[in-house]
Coordinates of C-alpha atoms in Angstrom, one line a residue:
M1 CA 0.0 0.0 0.0
P2 CA 1.2 3.6 -0.5
K3 CA 3.3 4.8 2.4
F4 CA 1.8 8.3 2.9
T5 CA -1.0 9.8 5.0
I6 CA -3.9 11.4 3.3
K7 CA -4.7 14.6 5.3
K8 CA -8.3 15.7 5.7
I9 CA -7.7 18.8 3.6
F10 CA -6.2 16.7 0.8
T11 CA -9.2 14.4 0.9
L12 CA -11.6 17.3 0.6
L13 CA -9.7 18.7 -2.3
V14 CA -9.6 15.4 -4.1
L15 CA -13.3 14.8 -3.6
A16 CA -14.0 18.3 -4.8
S17 CA -12.0 17.8 -7.9
I18 CA -13.8 14.5 -8.5
I19 CA -17.2 16.1 -8.3
I20 CA -16.2 18.9 -10.6
S21 CA -14.4 16.6 -13.1
C22 CA -17.3 14.2 -13.3
R23 CA -19.6 17.0 -14.3
K24 CA -17.2 18.4 -16.9
T25 CA -17.2 17.4 -20.5
P26 CA -14.2 15.0 -20.8
K27 CA -10.9 16.7 -21.9
V28 CA -10.8 14.6 -25.1
A29 CA -13.9 13.4 -26.8
D30 CA -13.8 10.2 -28.8
A31 CA -15.3 12.1 -31.8
E32 CA -12.2 14.3 -31.8
I33 CA -9.9 11.3 -32.5
S34 CA -10.2 9.9 -36.0
D35 CA -9.9 6.2 -36.9
T36 CA -6.6 7.0 -38.6
Y37 CA -5.0 8.6 -35.5
V38 CA -2.9 5.6 -34.7
A39 CA -1.7 5.1 -38.2
E40 CA -0.8 8.8 -38.5
N41 CA 1.1 9.0 -35.2
Y42 CA 2.6 5.5 -34.7
T43 CA 4.7 3.0 -36.6
K44 CA 3.7 -0.6 -36.4
Q45 CA 6.0 -3.6 -36.2
E46 CA 5.2 -7.3 -35.9
V47 CA 7.8 -9.6 -34.5
D48 CA 8.0 -13.2 -33.3
I49 CA 9.9 -13.2 -30.0
A50 CA 11.6 -16.4 -29.0
M51 CA 11.0 -17.6 -25.4
R52 CA 13.6 -19.5 -23.5
D53 CA 12.4 -22.9 -24.7
G54 CA 12.5 -21.7 -28.4
V55 CA 8.8 -21.2 -28.9
T56 CA 8.0 -17.8 -30.5
L57 CA 5.2 -15.5 -29.5
H58 CA 3.7 -13.1 -32.0
T59 CA 4.0 -9.5 -30.8
T60 CA 2.8 -6.2 -32.3
I61 CA 4.6 -3.0 -31.4
Y62 CA 3.2 0.5 -31.9
S63 CA 6.0 3.1 -31.5
P64 CA 5.4 6.9 -31.7
K65 CA 6.7 8.4 -34.9
D66 CA 8.2 11.2 -32.9
T67 CA 11.6 9.7 -32.2
S68 CA 13.1 12.8 -30.5
K69 CA 12.6 11.4 -27.0
E70 CA 12.3 8.1 -25.1
Y71 CA 9.0 6.5 -24.1
P72 CA 8.0 3.8 -21.6
I73 CA 6.5 0.5 -22.8
I74 CA 3.0 -0.4 -21.9
M75 CA 2.0 -4.0 -22.9
Q76 CA -0.9 -6.3 -22.9
R77 CA -0.8 -10.1 -23.3
T78 CA -4.0 -11.7 -24.6
P79 CA -5.6 -14.9 -25.7
Y80 CA -8.0 -12.9 -27.8
S81 CA -5.7 -11.9 -30.6
S82 CA -3.4 -8.9 -31.2
Q83 CA -5.2 -8.2 -34.5
P84 CA -5.3 -6.6 -37.0
Y85 CA -2.4 -8.5 -38.5
G86 CA -0.3 -7.4 -41.5
A87 CA 1.6 -4.3 -42.5
G88 CA -0.6 -1.3 -43.0
N89 CA -3.4 -2.7 -40.7
Y90 CA -3.7 -0.6 -37.6
K91 CA -5.9 -0.7 -34.5
T92 CA -8.0 2.4 -34.3
K93 CA -7.4 2.8 -30.5
I94 CA -4.3 1.6 -28.6
A95 CA -3.1 1.8 -25.0
P96 CA -5.3 1.6 -21.9
N97 CA -7.0 4.9 -22.8
I98 CA -7.0 7.8 -25.3
H99 CA -5.0 10.0 -23.0
M100 CA -2.1 7.6 -22.9
M101 CA -2.4 7.0 -26.6
Q102 CA -2.0 10.7 -27.2
D103 CA 0.6 11.4 -24.5
G104 CA 3.1 8.9 -26.1
Y105 CA 3.8 5.3 -25.1
I106 CA 5.3 2.4 -26.9
V107 CA 2.3 0.1 -26.9
V108 CA 2.7 -3.7 -27.2
Y109 CA 0.2 -6.5 -27.8
Q110 CA 1.1 -10.1 -27.7
D111 CA -0.7 -13.4 -28.5
V112 CA 0.0 -15.7 -25.6
R113 CA 1.4 -19.1 -26.1
G114 CA -0.7 -21.4 -28.2
R115 CA -3.2 -18.7 -29.4
W116 CA -3.5 -17.1 -32.8
L117 CA -0.1 -16.5 -34.4
S118 CA 2.0 -17.6 -31.4
E119 CA 3.6 -21.0 -31.4
G120 CA 3.3 -23.6 -28.6
H121 CA 0.3 -25.2 -26.9
Y122 CA -2.3 -23.2 -25.1
E123 CA -3.3 -24.2 -21.5
N124 CA -6.4 -22.5 -20.1
M125 CA -5.3 -20.7 -17.0
R126 CA -1.8 -22.2 -17.2
A127 CA -0.5 -23.2 -13.8
Y128 CA 2.4 -21.3 -12.2
N129 CA 5.6 -23.3 -12.0
P130 CA 7.7 -22.2 -9.0
N131 CA 10.6 -24.5 -9.8
K132 CA 11.8 -23.6 -13.2
K133 CA 15.1 -25.5 -13.4
T134 CA 15.6 -25.8 -17.1
E135 CA 14.8 -23.7 -20.2
Q136 CA 12.0 -26.1 -20.9
D137 CA 10.3 -25.2 -17.6
I138 CA 8.0 -22.3 -18.6
D139 CA 4.8 -20.6 -17.5
E140 CA 3.1 -17.3 -18.2
S141 CA 5.5 -15.6 -15.8
S142 CA 8.6 -16.7 -17.7
D143 CA 7.0 -15.8 -21.0
T144 CA 6.3 -12.3 -19.7
Y145 CA 9.9 -12.0 -18.4
D146 CA 11.4 -13.2 -21.7
T147 CA 9.2 -10.8 -23.7
I148 CA 10.1 -7.8 -21.5
E149 CA 13.8 -8.7 -21.8
W150 CA 13.6 -8.7 -25.6
L151 CA 11.6 -5.4 -25.7
V152 CA 13.9 -3.3 -23.5
N153 CA 16.9 -4.5 -25.5
N154 CA 15.5 -4.3 -29.0
V155 CA 12.8 -1.6 -29.2
E156 CA 14.3 1.8 -30.1
N157 CA 13.6 4.9 -28.0
N158 CA 12.3 3.0 -24.9
N159 CA 13.2 4.5 -21.5
G160 CA 13.7 1.1 -19.8
N161 CA 10.4 1.2 -17.9
V162 CA 7.6 -1.3 -18.6
G163 CA 4.0 -1.4 -17.5
I164 CA 1.3 -4.0 -18.1
W165 CA -2.4 -3.9 -18.1
G166 CA -5.4 -6.0 -19.1
I167 CA -9.1 -6.6 -18.5
S168 CA -10.5 -10.0 -17.7
Y169 CA -8.3 -12.8 -19.1
P170 CA -5.6 -10.2 -20.1
G171 CA -6.0 -9.1 -16.4
F172 CA -5.0 -12.6 -15.4
Y173 CA -1.8 -12.2 -17.4
S174 CA -1.2 -8.8 -15.8
T175 CA -1.3 -10.4 -12.4
Y176 CA 0.9 -13.2 -13.6
A177 CA 3.5 -10.6 -14.6
V178 CA 4.1 -9.5 -11.0
V179 CA 5.1 -13.0 -10.0
D180 CA 8.9 -13.4 -10.6
A181 CA 8.7 -10.0 -12.2
H182 CA 11.4 -8.7 -14.6
P183 CA 13.4 -5.8 -13.1
A184 CA 12.1 -3.4 -15.8
L185 CA 8.5 -4.0 -14.9
K186 CA 7.6 -1.0 -12.8
A187 CA 3.7 -0.9 -12.9
A188 CA 1.0 -3.4 -13.4
S189 CA -2.8 -2.9 -13.4
P190 CA -4.8 -6.1 -13.3
Q191 CA -8.3 -5.1 -14.2
A192 CA -11.3 -7.5 -13.7
S193 CA -8.6 -10.1 -13.5
I194 CA -9.5 -13.8 -13.4
A195 CA -7.9 -15.5 -10.4
D196 CA -9.4 -18.9 -10.2
F197 CA -11.9 -20.5 -12.6
F198 CA -13.6 -22.3 -9.7
F199 CA -14.7 -18.9 -8.3
D200 CA -14.7 -16.7 -11.4
D201 CA -16.6 -16.8 -14.6
F202 CA -17.5 -20.5 -15.1
H203 CA -18.1 -21.3 -11.4
H204 CA -19.3 -19.5 -8.3
N205 CA -18.5 -21.4 -5.1
G206 CA -18.6 -24.7 -7.0
A207 CA -21.9 -24.0 -8.9
Y208 CA -21.4 -24.2 -12.6
L209 CA -22.5 -21.1 -14.4
L210 CA -24.7 -22.4 -17.2
S211 CA -25.0 -18.9 -18.5
Y212 CA -21.3 -19.1 -19.7
F213 CA -22.1 -22.2 -21.7
R214 CA -21.6 -20.5 -25.1
A215 CA -18.2 -19.1 -24.1
T216 CA -16.7 -22.6 -23.5
S217 CA -15.6 -23.3 -27.1
L218 CA -13.7 -20.0 -27.1
F219 CA -11.2 -21.6 -24.6
G220 CA -11.5 -25.3 -25.4
T221 CA -11.4 -25.7 -29.2
P222 CA -8.0 -27.1 -30.3
R223 CA -6.2 -25.2 -33.1
P224 CA -6.3 -27.1 -36.4
D225 CA -3.4 -28.5 -38.4
G226 CA -1.5 -29.8 -35.5
D227 CA -1.8 -26.7 -33.4
K228 CA -0.2 -24.5 -35.9
P229 CA -0.4 -20.7 -35.6
I230 CA -3.5 -19.2 -37.3
D231 CA -4.7 -15.7 -38.0
T232 CA -8.4 -16.3 -38.2
A233 CA -10.8 -17.7 -35.6
W234 CA -10.8 -21.5 -35.5
Y235 CA -13.7 -21.8 -33.0
T236 CA -17.4 -21.3 -33.3
L237 CA -19.8 -20.5 -30.5
P238 CA -22.7 -22.9 -29.9
D239 CA -25.8 -21.6 -31.8
L240 CA -28.8 -21.9 -29.6
P241 CA -32.0 -22.2 -31.7
T242 CA -34.0 -19.8 -29.6
E243 CA -33.8 -16.5 -27.7
D244 CA -35.5 -18.1 -24.7
Q245 CA -32.5 -19.5 -23.0
Y246 CA -34.5 -20.4 -19.9
Q247 CA -36.8 -22.7 -21.8
F248 CA -34.0 -24.0 -24.0
F249 CA -31.9 -25.3 -21.1
L250 CA -34.9 -26.5 -19.2
D251 CA -35.9 -28.6 -22.2
E252 CA -32.4 -29.9 -22.7
G253 CA -32.4 -31.5 -19.2
P254 CA -29.2 -32.8 -17.6
L255 CA -25.8 -31.3 -18.5
K256 CA -24.7 -34.5 -20.2
N257 CA -27.2 -33.8 -22.9
L258 CA -25.1 -30.7 -24.0
D259 CA -22.1 -32.8 -25.0
R260 CA -23.2 -32.6 -28.7
F261 CA -22.4 -28.9 -28.9
F262 CA -18.7 -29.7 -28.3
E263 CA -18.3 -32.5 -30.9
Y264 CA -16.5 -30.8 -33.8
E265 CA -16.3 -33.6 -36.4
T266 CA -16.8 -32.5 -40.0
A267 CA -16.3 -34.2 -43.3
D268 CA -12.7 -32.8 -43.5
T269 CA -11.9 -33.0 -39.8
P270 CA -12.7 -36.4 -38.2
R271 CA -13.3 -36.4 -34.5
M272 CA -10.2 -36.1 -32.4
A273 CA -11.6 -37.4 -29.2
K274 CA -12.1 -40.9 -27.9
E275 CA -15.6 -42.2 -27.3
G276 CA -17.3 -40.6 -24.3
V277 CA -15.1 -37.5 -24.4
T278 CA -15.9 -34.4 -26.4
D279 CA -13.5 -32.5 -28.7
D280 CA -13.5 -29.5 -26.5
Y281 CA -10.8 -29.9 -23.8
F282 CA -12.3 -27.1 -21.6
W283 CA -15.7 -28.7 -21.6
N284 CA -14.0 -32.0 -20.7
E285 CA -12.2 -30.3 -17.8
L286 CA -15.4 -28.9 -16.5
K287 CA -17.1 -32.3 -16.7
E288 CA -14.2 -34.4 -15.3
H289 CA -13.3 -32.0 -12.4
P290 CA -16.6 -31.1 -10.6
N291 CA -14.8 -30.5 -7.3
Y292 CA -12.0 -28.1 -6.4
D293 CA -9.3 -30.7 -6.9
E294 CA -5.6 -30.5 -7.7
M295 CA -6.2 -29.4 -11.3
W296 CA -8.3 -26.3 -10.4
Q297 CA -6.1 -25.5 -7.4
S298 CA -2.9 -25.6 -9.5
K299 CA -4.4 -23.1 -12.0
G300 CA -5.3 -20.6 -9.3
L301 CA -3.0 -17.5 -9.0
I302 CA -4.0 -16.1 -5.6
Q303 CA -1.8 -18.4 -3.6
H304 CA 1.3 -17.2 -5.5
L305 CA 1.0 -13.6 -4.6
K306 CA 3.0 -13.9 -1.4
D307 CA 6.2 -12.6 -2.8
V308 CA 5.5 -9.8 -5.2
K309 CA 8.6 -7.7 -5.7
P310 CA 8.4 -4.2 -4.2
T311 CA 9.8 -2.8 -7.5
V312 CA 6.4 -3.4 -9.1
A313 CA 3.5 -0.9 -8.3
T314 CA 0.1 -2.4 -8.6
M315 CA -3.3 -0.8 -9.2
V316 CA -6.2 -3.3 -9.1
V317 CA -9.4 -2.2 -10.8
A318 CA -12.8 -3.9 -10.2
G319 CA -16.3 -3.2 -11.2
E320 CA -18.8 -3.3 -8.4
F321 CA -21.4 -4.9 -10.7
D322 CA -19.0 -7.2 -12.6
A323 CA -20.9 -10.4 -13.2
E324 CA -17.8 -12.1 -14.7
D325 CA -14.8 -11.3 -12.5
L326 CA -15.5 -9.8 -9.1
Y327 CA -13.8 -12.5 -6.9
G328 CA -10.5 -12.2 -8.9
P329 CA -9.6 -8.5 -8.6
L330 CA -10.8 -8.2 -4.9
E331 CA -8.8 -11.3 -3.9
T332 CA -5.8 -10.1 -5.9
Y333 CA -5.8 -6.8 -4.2
K334 CA -6.3 -8.3 -0.7
N335 CA -3.6 -11.0 -1.1
I336 CA -1.0 -8.6 -2.4
E337 CA -1.8 -6.3 0.5
K338 CA -1.7 -9.0 3.0
Y339 CA 1.6 -10.6 2.1
N340 CA 3.5 -7.6 0.7
A341 CA 2.9 -4.8 3.2
D342 CA 5.7 -2.6 1.9
N343 CA 4.5 -2.6 -1.7
Y344 CA 2.7 0.1 -3.5
N345 CA -0.7 -1.6 -4.0
T346 CA -4.0 0.2 -4.6
L347 CA -7.6 -0.5 -5.4
V348 CA -10.1 1.3 -7.7
F349 CA -13.7 0.0 -7.1
G350 CA -16.2 1.7 -9.3
P351 CA -19.8 1.5 -10.5
W352 CA -19.2 -0.6 -13.6
D353 CA -20.0 -3.9 -15.2
H354 CA -17.2 -6.0 -16.8
G355 CA -14.7 -3.6 -18.2
G356 CA -17.0 -0.6 -18.1
W357 CA -14.2 1.7 -17.0
A358 CA -12.5 1.3 -20.4
R359 CA -15.5 2.6 -22.3
R360 CA -16.4 6.2 -22.9
K361 CA -20.2 6.6 -23.1
G362 CA -20.6 9.7 -21.0
Q363 CA -23.6 8.4 -19.1
N364 CA -22.6 5.6 -16.7
T365 CA -25.3 2.9 -16.4
V366 CA -25.3 -0.8 -15.5
G367 CA -28.4 -2.4 -17.0
N368 CA -31.3 -0.1 -16.1
Y369 CA -29.5 1.7 -13.2
Y370 CA -27.9 5.1 -13.6
F371 CA -24.9 6.1 -11.5
G372 CA -23.8 9.5 -13.0
D373 CA -22.0 11.1 -16.0
G374 CA -18.3 11.0 -16.9
I375 CA -17.3 8.4 -14.3
S376 CA -15.3 6.2 -16.7
E377 CA -13.8 9.3 -18.3
F378 CA -12.7 10.6 -15.0
F379 CA -11.1 7.2 -14.1
Q380 CA -9.1 7.1 -17.4
E381 CA -7.8 10.7 -17.2
H382 CA -7.3 11.2 -13.4
I383 CA -6.6 7.8 -12.0
E384 CA -5.3 5.3 -14.7
T385 CA -3.2 7.7 -16.7
K386 CA -1.8 9.3 -13.5
F387 CA -0.8 5.9 -12.1
F388 CA 1.1 4.8 -15.2
D389 CA 2.6 8.3 -15.8
H390 CA 4.0 8.4 -12.3
F391 CA 5.6 5.0 -12.3
L392 CA 6.7 4.8 -16.0
K393 CA 7.5 8.5 -16.8
G394 CA 8.0 10.1 -13.3
D395 CA 10.3 9.3 -10.4
G396 CA 8.2 6.3 -9.4
D397 CA 8.2 6.9 -5.7
K398 CA 5.3 5.9 -3.5
N399 CA 4.0 9.4 -3.3
S400 CA 1.9 9.1 -6.5
G401 CA -0.8 11.5 -5.4
L402 CA -3.3 8.7 -5.5
P403 CA -5.0 7.2 -2.4
E404 CA -4.9 3.6 -1.3
A405 CA -8.5 3.1 -2.3
Y406 CA -10.7 5.0 -4.8
V407 CA -14.2 3.6 -4.2
F408 CA -17.6 4.6 -5.4
D409 CA -20.6 4.6 -3.1
T410 CA -23.2 3.1 -5.4
G411 CA -26.0 4.2 -3.1
R412 CA -25.0 7.9 -2.6
K413 CA -23.5 7.9 -6.1
D414 CA -20.2 9.6 -5.3
W415 CA -16.5 8.7 -5.0
K416 CA -14.7 8.4 -1.7
T417 CA -11.0 8.0 -1.0
Y418 CA -9.6 5.9 1.9
D419 CA -6.2 5.0 3.4
T420 CA -7.3 1.3 3.6
W421 CA -9.9 -1.0 2.2
P422 CA -12.2 -1.8 3.8
P423 CA -12.0 1.6 5.4
A424 CA -11.2 2.3 9.0
G425 CA -14.3 2.5 11.1
V426 CA -16.0 -0.6 9.6
V427 CA -17.7 -2.8 12.2
K428 CA -19.4 -6.2 11.7
K429 CA -23.2 -6.2 12.4
D430 CA -25.5 -9.2 12.2
M431 CA -29.1 -8.8 10.9
Y432 CA -31.5 -11.7 11.4
L433 CA -33.9 -13.4 9.0
S434 CA -36.7 -13.0 11.4
P435 CA -40.4 -14.3 11.4
D436 CA -43.0 -12.4 9.4
Q437 CA -40.5 -11.6 6.7
E438 CA -38.6 -9.1 8.9
L439 CA -34.9 -8.3 8.8
T440 CA -33.9 -7.2 12.3
F441 CA -30.8 -6.2 14.3
E442 CA -32.0 -8.4 17.2
P443 CA -32.8 -12.1 17.0
K444 CA -36.4 -13.1 17.6
E445 CA -38.1 -16.5 18.1
V446 CA -36.8 -19.3 16.0
E447 CA -39.3 -20.5 13.4
E448 CA -39.1 -22.6 10.3
V449 CA -39.8 -20.9 6.9
K450 CA -40.5 -23.5 4.2
F451 CA -40.7 -23.3 0.4
I452 CA -40.9 -25.8 -2.4
S453 CA -38.1 -25.9 -4.9
D454 CA -39.7 -27.2 -8.0
I455 CA -37.1 -28.4 -10.6
K456 CA -39.6 -27.9 -13.3
K457 CA -40.1 -24.2 -12.5
P458 CA -36.8 -22.9 -11.2
V459 CA -36.4 -19.2 -10.3
P460 CA -35.2 -17.2 -13.3
Y461 CA -32.3 -14.9 -12.8
S462 CA -33.7 -12.3 -15.2
E463 CA -37.1 -11.2 -16.7
D464 CA -35.4 -10.7 -20.1
I465 CA -36.2 -13.2 -22.8
K466 CA -32.8 -13.1 -24.4
T467 CA -29.9 -15.5 -25.1
V468 CA -26.6 -13.8 -24.2
F469 CA -22.9 -14.7 -24.6
T470 CA -22.3 -13.9 -20.9
P471 CA -24.8 -12.2 -18.6
R472 CA -24.1 -8.7 -17.3
K473 CA -27.1 -6.5 -16.7
Y474 CA -28.8 -8.8 -14.2
M475 CA -26.4 -7.5 -11.5
T476 CA -28.5 -4.4 -11.1
D477 CA -31.8 -5.8 -12.2
D478 CA -35.1 -5.0 -10.4
Q479 CA -35.8 -8.1 -8.2
R480 CA -39.5 -7.5 -7.8
F481 CA -40.3 -10.4 -10.2
A482 CA -38.4 -12.7 -7.8
A483 CA -39.7 -11.3 -4.6
R484 CA -43.3 -12.1 -5.6
R485 CA -42.6 -15.8 -6.1
G486 CA -43.5 -18.4 -3.5
D487 CA -40.1 -20.1 -3.7
V488 CA -38.1 -16.9 -2.9
L489 CA -38.0 -15.9 0.8
V490 CA -38.0 -12.2 1.5
F491 CA -36.8 -10.5 4.7
E492 CA -37.0 -6.7 4.9
T493 CA -36.3 -3.8 7.3
D494 CA -38.7 -1.0 8.0
V495 CA -38.1 2.2 6.1
M496 CA -34.7 3.5 7.0
Q497 CA -34.7 6.5 9.3
E498 CA -31.0 7.2 8.7
D499 CA -28.4 6.1 6.1
L500 CA -26.7 2.7 6.5
T501 CA -23.4 2.3 4.6
L502 CA -22.2 -1.2 3.8
A503 CA -18.4 -1.2 3.2
G504 CA -16.7 -4.5 2.7
D505 CA -17.7 -8.2 2.5
I506 CA -21.0 -9.8 3.5
L507 CA -21.4 -13.2 5.2
A508 CA -24.6 -15.0 5.0
K509 CA -24.9 -17.4 7.9
L510 CA -27.8 -19.6 7.0
K511 CA -29.3 -22.4 9.0
V512 CA -31.3 -24.6 6.6
A513 CA -32.7 -28.1 6.0
T514 CA -34.0 -30.0 3.0
T515 CA -36.1 -33.0 2.4
G516 CA -33.5 -34.1 -0.2
T517 CA -29.7 -34.7 0.0
A518 CA -28.5 -31.8 -2.2
A519 CA -29.4 -28.1 -2.7
D520 CA -28.0 -24.8 -3.8
W521 CA -28.4 -21.7 -1.7
I522 CA -28.6 -18.2 -3.2
V523 CA -28.6 -15.0 -1.1
K524 CA -29.3 -11.5 -2.6
I525 CA -28.9 -8.2 -0.9
I526 CA -31.5 -5.7 -2.2
D527 CA -31.9 -1.9 -1.9
V528 CA -35.7 -1.2 -2.0
H529 CA -36.3 2.3 -3.3
P530 CA -39.1 4.6 -2.2
A531 CA -42.3 5.0 -4.1
D532 CA -41.5 8.5 -5.2
E533 CA -38.2 7.6 -6.8
P534 CA -38.1 9.2 -10.3
A535 CA -37.5 7.0 -13.4
Y536 CA -34.3 7.3 -15.5
E537 CA -34.3 7.9 -19.2
G538 CA -33.3 4.8 -21.0
M539 CA -34.8 2.2 -18.7
Q540 CA -36.7 -0.7 -20.1
D541 CA -40.3 0.3 -20.8
H542 CA -41.9 -2.0 -18.3
L543 CA -39.9 -0.7 -15.4
K544 CA -40.2 2.2 -13.1
M545 CA -37.8 3.4 -10.3
S546 CA -40.8 3.6 -8.0
N547 CA -40.2 0.8 -5.5
Y548 CA -37.2 -0.5 -7.6
H549 CA -35.6 -3.5 -6.0
L550 CA -31.9 -2.9 -6.8
M551 CA -29.8 -6.0 -6.4
V552 CA -26.7 -4.7 -4.6
R553 CA -24.9 -8.1 -4.2
S554 CA -25.7 -11.7 -4.7
E555 CA -24.0 -15.1 -4.5
V556 CA -24.6 -18.8 -4.7
L557 CA -23.1 -21.7 -2.8
R558 CA -23.5 -25.3 -4.1
G559 CA -24.6 -26.8 -0.8
R560 CA -22.4 -29.9 -1.2
F561 CA -19.4 -27.6 -0.7
R562 CA -20.5 -26.1 2.5
N563 CA -17.6 -27.6 4.5
S564 CA -15.1 -28.1 1.7
F565 CA -14.8 -27.2 -2.0
A566 CA -12.5 -30.2 -2.5
N567 CA -14.6 -32.8 -0.6
P568 CA -18.3 -32.5 -1.2
E569 CA -20.9 -34.2 1.0
P570 CA -24.6 -34.7 0.9
F571 CA -27.2 -33.2 3.3
V572 CA -28.9 -35.4 5.8
P573 CA -32.6 -35.1 5.0
N574 CA -34.5 -32.8 7.3
E575 CA -31.5 -32.1 9.5
K576 CA -30.8 -28.5 10.5
T577 CA -27.5 -27.6 8.9
D578 CA -25.2 -24.5 8.8
V579 CA -24.5 -23.1 5.3
T580 CA -22.2 -20.0 5.2
I581 CA -21.9 -18.0 2.0
K582 CA -19.3 -15.2 1.5
L583 CA -20.6 -12.4 -0.7
Q584 CA -18.0 -10.2 -2.3
D585 CA -17.4 -6.6 -1.1
V586 CA -19.8 -3.8 -1.6
F587 CA -19.7 0.0 -1.0
H588 CA -23.3 1.0 -0.9
T589 CA -25.4 3.2 1.2
I590 CA -29.0 2.2 1.9
K591 CA -30.3 5.7 2.2
K592 CA -32.8 7.2 4.5
S593 CA -36.4 6.4 3.2
H594 CA -35.1 3.2 1.5
K595 CA -35.4 -0.4 2.9
L596 CA -32.8 -3.1 3.1
Q597 CA -34.1 -6.5 1.9
V598 CA -32.6 -10.0 1.8
Q599 CA -33.9 -12.7 -0.6
V600 CA -33.1 -16.4 -0.2
Q601 CA -33.8 -19.0 -2.9
S602 CA -32.4 -22.3 -4.1
T603 CA -32.5 -22.0 -7.9
W604 CA -31.2 -19.2 -10.2
F605 CA -31.8 -20.4 -13.7
P606 CA -30.1 -20.6 -16.2
L607 CA -27.5 -18.4 -14.5
I608 CA -26.4 -21.6 -12.7
D609 CA -27.2 -25.1 -13.7
L610 CA -30.0 -27.0 -12.1
N611 CA -29.1 -28.9 -9.0
P612 CA -30.7 -32.4 -9.0
Q613 CA -31.5 -31.9 -5.3
T614 CA -30.6 -35.5 -4.8
Y615 CA -26.9 -36.1 -4.2
V616 CA -24.8 -37.5 -7.1
D617 CA -21.0 -37.7 -7.3
N618 CA -20.9 -35.5 -10.4
I619 CA -23.7 -33.3 -11.6
F620 CA -22.3 -33.3 -15.1
E621 CA -23.1 -37.0 -15.2
A622 CA -26.5 -36.8 -13.5
E623 CA -29.5 -38.6 -15.1
E624 CA -33.0 -37.3 -15.6
S625 CA -34.2 -39.5 -12.9
D626 CA -31.8 -37.9 -10.3
F627 CA -33.7 -34.6 -10.5
K628 CA -36.3 -34.3 -7.7
T629 CA -38.5 -31.5 -6.4
Q630 CA -37.8 -30.9 -2.7
T631 CA -39.0 -28.8 0.2
H632 CA -36.4 -26.5 1.8
T633 CA -36.4 -24.8 5.2
V634 CA -34.7 -21.7 6.4
F635 CA -34.6 -21.2 10.1
T636 CA -35.1 -17.7 11.5
D637 CA -31.9 -17.8 13.6
S638 CA -30.1 -17.4 10.3
S639 CA -28.3 -14.1 10.0
I640 CA -26.4 -11.8 7.5
E641 CA -23.2 -10.3 8.8
F642 CA -22.7 -6.9 7.2
S643 CA -19.6 -4.7 7.2
V644 CA -21.0 -1.4 8.3
L645 CA -19.2 2.0 8.1
E646 CA -19.9 4.0 11.2

């Protein structure tokens, strides 16, 4: 974390500048930058850089045409292609943002090992190798090191300082770069960074996210012609025959019925897989490793952040409503902070969906919910650019002028700065899921609240009839449609008489029972708006802000993993059982005149796959006959532990 103290006067000045800046028209509008700007101001070079084991990685370098001075290098490593390829073909935008593009950086994009025009074999979330003894012992850390070594020694007019950034999967490679970092690497910004595929993207706490089904082939389709480099997409996304994904997946039944989407045999390409195994190696991994076993554990990056070199400054960026990667950036920040106390390590936590901070739309919305104007533009100019400029162009000391934590209160809709995250002054407070649908600070009598979890009519995660690549807008969706179902339990406070600020993680401490031997448990934290709340322009036509049930945070736990993600176990029918669910951090004020609501349910379809509700060793192999409707019970001594800022 930065080693300086933020004085009250400085904080007030920062906040004032934030408010003013967010109201101003951004300094540079996208319309002012032509699609030919990069070609007019940069030269492009494509090279194949040899790694220590001889494999070459395809790398594109954009260098400023003004060669009268030296520039730092800012790089991104990606599995999604460094296109466009070929001399004379330029990206229309480069660098993390338009300010850095205009200010002058040497900008580098690289296809990671085994993807697109890079040689080698791709491994999805390649495991870190801490014992690299020979030149054949490689990982993404060594590939990043070797790339930086080549760049600082071969690219003209570089000043010897390198930064790395990336969003989502490129964010994973940005985190990877700080492990065994090259001495020239001075700044890294993992943004919406994947950390562990058992908790990010394709799983949440062991539950498979069926909503990511169409993204599977993107990571699991083998390259053709013996894994040779290729400059065009070799994978296709499953084409669902309807926009009604809820009905489609319900009709398909067990997960094993979806295997056919990952069998890639054609007349010219016979099937590569043996019988019973699909051609998609990522789908096979998902099927064959339903538990948090050695394979998933080895691919996780969090456990390798205990020795990040203090020469690398880190700025972790997370979207407060990121449906894809929320666990990853928060755990990345917290683990660097925990184990590397002397490092410069900061967090930006803003009102965005996945990667929203990199877009310039003026109006900042997530789904139907509006947070303000110019928020992403402010981040790009006054936070991101300032960070990289300081560590790559400036003296690089810890007095960057940026706070430890820039965080956006999504209830009050304004930025705050803190010396720590969670901020000083946070206390843990329990609220109880009390009888009569009440949410109370004091426990009341213990009762049983029952509901039927019908596997033929699971609770939808959205009202929208739409097939999506990966879901996003549901994170702020109005939850009234769910609150009015009989299989969704609702617990709610009275109207707030004063503001209640939630700042940090949330722990749902449920006490439950089921007539079956398996169940999922979903907890949602809701901000119920008052009846006189005005509507926003651009909302879906059927919605109004009056009584809007804003989902502030939500999470699922596959009940079999309540005691261990590696060693699942069934429920004992009708036995009262503790189920604890960690919900990721929030920074949200439930304002005076609003109400705080908690919803508890057991299906969330087809965001997550359908639990058979009878225990089977592997849900990917479950039969139709395994799926049973069950009755679930929540006991009113269940509680939610909130982090409250006083």
